[in-house]
Amino acid sequence: MNAAASPNAPMTPYVRIGGEPVVRAIADRFYDLLESDPAYAQLRAIHAADLSVVRHGLTRFLCGWLGGPRDWFQRGTCIMSLHRAFPITPQLADQWATAAACAIAGQEDLDTDIADAMAQALGHMARGMINFGLAPAQAQPA
């Protein structure tokens, strides 16, 4: 029996937002923004010409992250490791976080508490991937 069918099981964010169709719509909106809005040109430039693989990957990641099917996580690959090869600057992380927030906000009838929590958590995750373009920490006197 799954969480949606069990009266005693807590409702996951995945179930509360409407499951895979809504998650897919968010992922598709995210990549649609990257393809159409010049504000995300730098972010779009680090992706392959064909976005179908990453659209699918983001959908699967978000499904599991929100408490739905965890097939993406069963691959055993860390999200941070997947992005380590890319020079992620603070600007790119901010573009990603903003596009994600816009994609989430674009979903009608989405619970605002979940939408806000998702946008905030994904923004933190994006900024946690910054690996390039930060000034070195200044040495503290001994």
Tab-separated table of C-alpha atoms in Angstrom:
chain	number	residue	atom	x	y	z
A	1	MET	CA	0.000	0.000	0.000
A	2	ASN	CA	1.441	3.413	-0.883
A	3	ALA	CA	1.325	6.646	1.135
A	4	ALA	CA	-1.470	8.054	-0.997
A	5	ALA	CA	-3.697	5.053	-0.292
A	6	SER	CA	-2.917	4.531	3.394
A	7	PRO	CA	-5.152	6.555	5.723
A	8	ASN	CA	-2.550	6.444	8.535
A	9	ALA	CA	0.546	7.220	6.470
A	10	PRO	CA	1.742	10.823	6.467
A	11	MET	CA	1.216	12.642	3.207
A	12	THR	CA	4.563	13.308	1.577
A	13	PRO	CA	5.170	16.586	-0.251
A	14	TYR	CA	5.177	14.470	-3.425
A	15	VAL	CA	1.609	13.339	-2.781
A	16	ARG	CA	0.486	16.744	-1.509
A	17	ILE	CA	1.569	18.557	-4.674
A	18	GLY	CA	-0.032	16.071	-7.035
A	19	GLY	CA	2.695	13.525	-7.749
A	20	GLU	CA	4.688	12.989	-10.892
A	21	PRO	CA	2.555	15.082	-13.291
A	22	VAL	CA	3.164	18.205	-11.213
A	23	VAL	CA	6.832	17.384	-10.637
A	24	ARG	CA	7.287	16.845	-14.382
A	25	ALA	CA	5.564	20.161	-15.102
A	26	ILE	CA	7.952	21.934	-12.719
A	27	ALA	CA	11.015	20.311	-14.335
A	28	ASP	CA	9.724	21.092	-17.821
A	29	ARG	CA	8.991	24.709	-16.879
A	30	PHE	CA	12.492	25.016	-15.406
A	31	TYR	CA	14.150	23.890	-18.649
A	32	ASP	CA	11.691	25.886	-20.765
A	33	LEU	CA	12.872	28.984	-18.891
A	34	LEU	CA	16.502	28.082	-19.577
A	35	GLU	CA	15.741	27.738	-23.279
A	36	SER	CA	13.653	30.884	-23.655
A	37	ASP	CA	14.686	33.502	-21.100
A	38	PRO	CA	17.964	35.360	-21.715
A	39	ALA	CA	18.320	35.838	-17.954
A	40	TYR	CA	19.405	32.188	-17.819
A	41	ALA	CA	21.751	32.212	-20.820
A	42	GLN	CA	24.873	31.382	-18.780
A	43	LEU	CA	23.123	28.475	-17.127
A	44	ARG	CA	21.757	27.214	-20.438
A	45	ALA	CA	25.248	27.370	-21.954
A	46	ILE	CA	26.662	24.711	-19.614
A	47	HIS	CA	24.003	22.199	-20.698
A	48	ALA	CA	23.985	19.958	-23.769
A	49	ALA	CA	22.001	21.032	-26.818
A	50	ASP	CA	19.401	18.327	-26.134
A	51	LEU	CA	17.823	18.860	-22.727
A	52	SER	CA	15.651	15.729	-22.760
A	53	VAL	CA	18.016	13.696	-20.574
A	54	VAL	CA	18.340	16.389	-17.897
A	55	ARG	CA	14.604	17.121	-18.002
A	56	HIS	CA	13.980	13.466	-17.205
A	57	GLY	CA	16.749	13.407	-14.592
A	58	LEU	CA	15.451	16.471	-12.768
A	59	THR	CA	11.947	15.014	-12.770
A	60	ARG	CA	13.177	11.725	-11.268
A	61	PHE	CA	15.398	13.521	-8.735
A	62	LEU	CA	12.567	15.782	-7.580
A	63	CYS	CA	10.126	12.868	-7.344
A	64	GLY	CA	12.409	11.046	-4.913
A	65	TRP	CA	13.485	14.195	-3.094
A	66	LEU	CA	9.837	15.018	-2.391
A	67	GLY	CA	9.074	11.547	-1.036
A	68	GLY	CA	7.876	9.796	-4.177
A	69	PRO	CA	9.527	7.004	-6.170
A	70	ARG	CA	13.238	6.912	-5.378
A	71	ASP	CA	14.556	5.346	-8.587
A	72	TRP	CA	16.921	8.272	-9.207
A	73	PHE	CA	18.529	7.773	-5.788
A	74	GLN	CA	18.821	4.016	-6.229
A	75	ARG	CA	21.434	4.652	-8.932
A	76	GLY	CA	23.788	5.524	-6.103
A	77	THR	CA	25.039	8.766	-7.636
A	78	CYS	CA	25.337	11.835	-5.469
A	79	ILE	CA	23.785	15.022	-6.878
A	80	MET	CA	26.847	16.983	-5.761
A	81	SER	CA	29.205	14.560	-7.529
A	82	LEU	CA	27.255	14.862	-10.769
A	83	HIS	CA	27.791	18.615	-10.797
A	84	ARG	CA	31.388	18.705	-9.571
A	85	ALA	CA	32.764	18.678	-13.143
A	86	PHE	CA	30.990	21.943	-13.986
A	87	PRO	CA	32.374	25.344	-12.968
A	88	ILE	CA	29.448	26.470	-10.828
A	89	THR	CA	29.833	30.124	-9.968
A	90	PRO	CA	27.675	32.080	-7.530
A	91	GLN	CA	25.955	33.628	-10.563
A	92	LEU	CA	25.104	30.228	-12.062
A	93	ALA	CA	23.818	28.962	-8.715
A	94	ASP	CA	21.633	32.057	-8.392
A	95	GLN	CA	20.313	31.568	-11.943
A	96	TRP	CA	19.467	27.959	-11.135
A	97	ALA	CA	17.763	28.900	-7.856
A	98	THR	CA	15.771	31.690	-9.509
A	99	ALA	CA	14.663	29.513	-12.422
A	100	ALA	CA	13.621	26.759	-10.002
A	101	ALA	CA	11.642	29.233	-7.886
A	102	CYS	CA	9.929	30.590	-11.008
A	103	ALA	CA	9.123	27.081	-12.249
A	104	ILE	CA	7.602	26.176	-8.892
A	105	ALA	CA	5.679	29.452	-8.646
A	106	GLY	CA	4.265	28.835	-12.117
A	107	GLN	CA	2.277	25.827	-10.917
A	108	GLU	CA	-1.340	26.745	-10.245
A	109	ASP	CA	-2.977	25.467	-7.080
A	110	LEU	CA	0.316	24.417	-5.512
A	111	ASP	CA	0.266	24.660	-1.720
A	112	THR	CA	2.194	27.871	-1.009
A	113	ASP	CA	3.886	26.415	2.079
A	114	ILE	CA	5.286	23.508	0.067
A	115	ALA	CA	6.128	25.748	-2.892
A	116	ASP	CA	8.047	28.175	-0.680
A	117	ALA	CA	9.839	25.361	1.156
A	118	MET	CA	10.797	23.693	-2.128
A	119	ALA	CA	12.136	26.910	-3.624
A	120	GLN	CA	14.117	27.726	-0.500
A	121	ALA	CA	15.598	24.220	-0.133
A	122	LEU	CA	16.496	23.957	-3.825
A	123	GLY	CA	18.089	27.404	-3.673
A	124	HIS	CA	20.236	26.277	-0.741
A	125	MET	CA	21.163	23.131	-2.641
A	126	ALA	CA	22.148	25.111	-5.748
A	127	ARG	CA	24.284	27.484	-3.720
A	128	GLY	CA	25.893	24.525	-1.966
A	129	MET	CA	27.249	23.402	-5.343
A	130	ILE	CA	29.294	26.544	-5.930
A	131	ASN	CA	32.804	25.380	-6.722
A	132	PHE	CA	34.239	28.195	-8.789
A	133	GLY	CA	34.537	31.955	-8.608
A	134	LEU	CA	34.633	32.424	-4.859
A	135	ALA	CA	37.370	34.501	-3.346
A	136	PRO	CA	39.724	32.366	-1.260
A	137	ALA	CA	39.073	32.623	2.441
A	138	GLN	CA	41.445	35.032	4.049
A	139	ALA	CA	43.890	33.378	6.399
A	140	GLN	CA	43.215	34.045	10.025
A	141	PRO	CA	46.205	35.243	12.085
A	142	ALA	CA	47.620	32.544	14.359
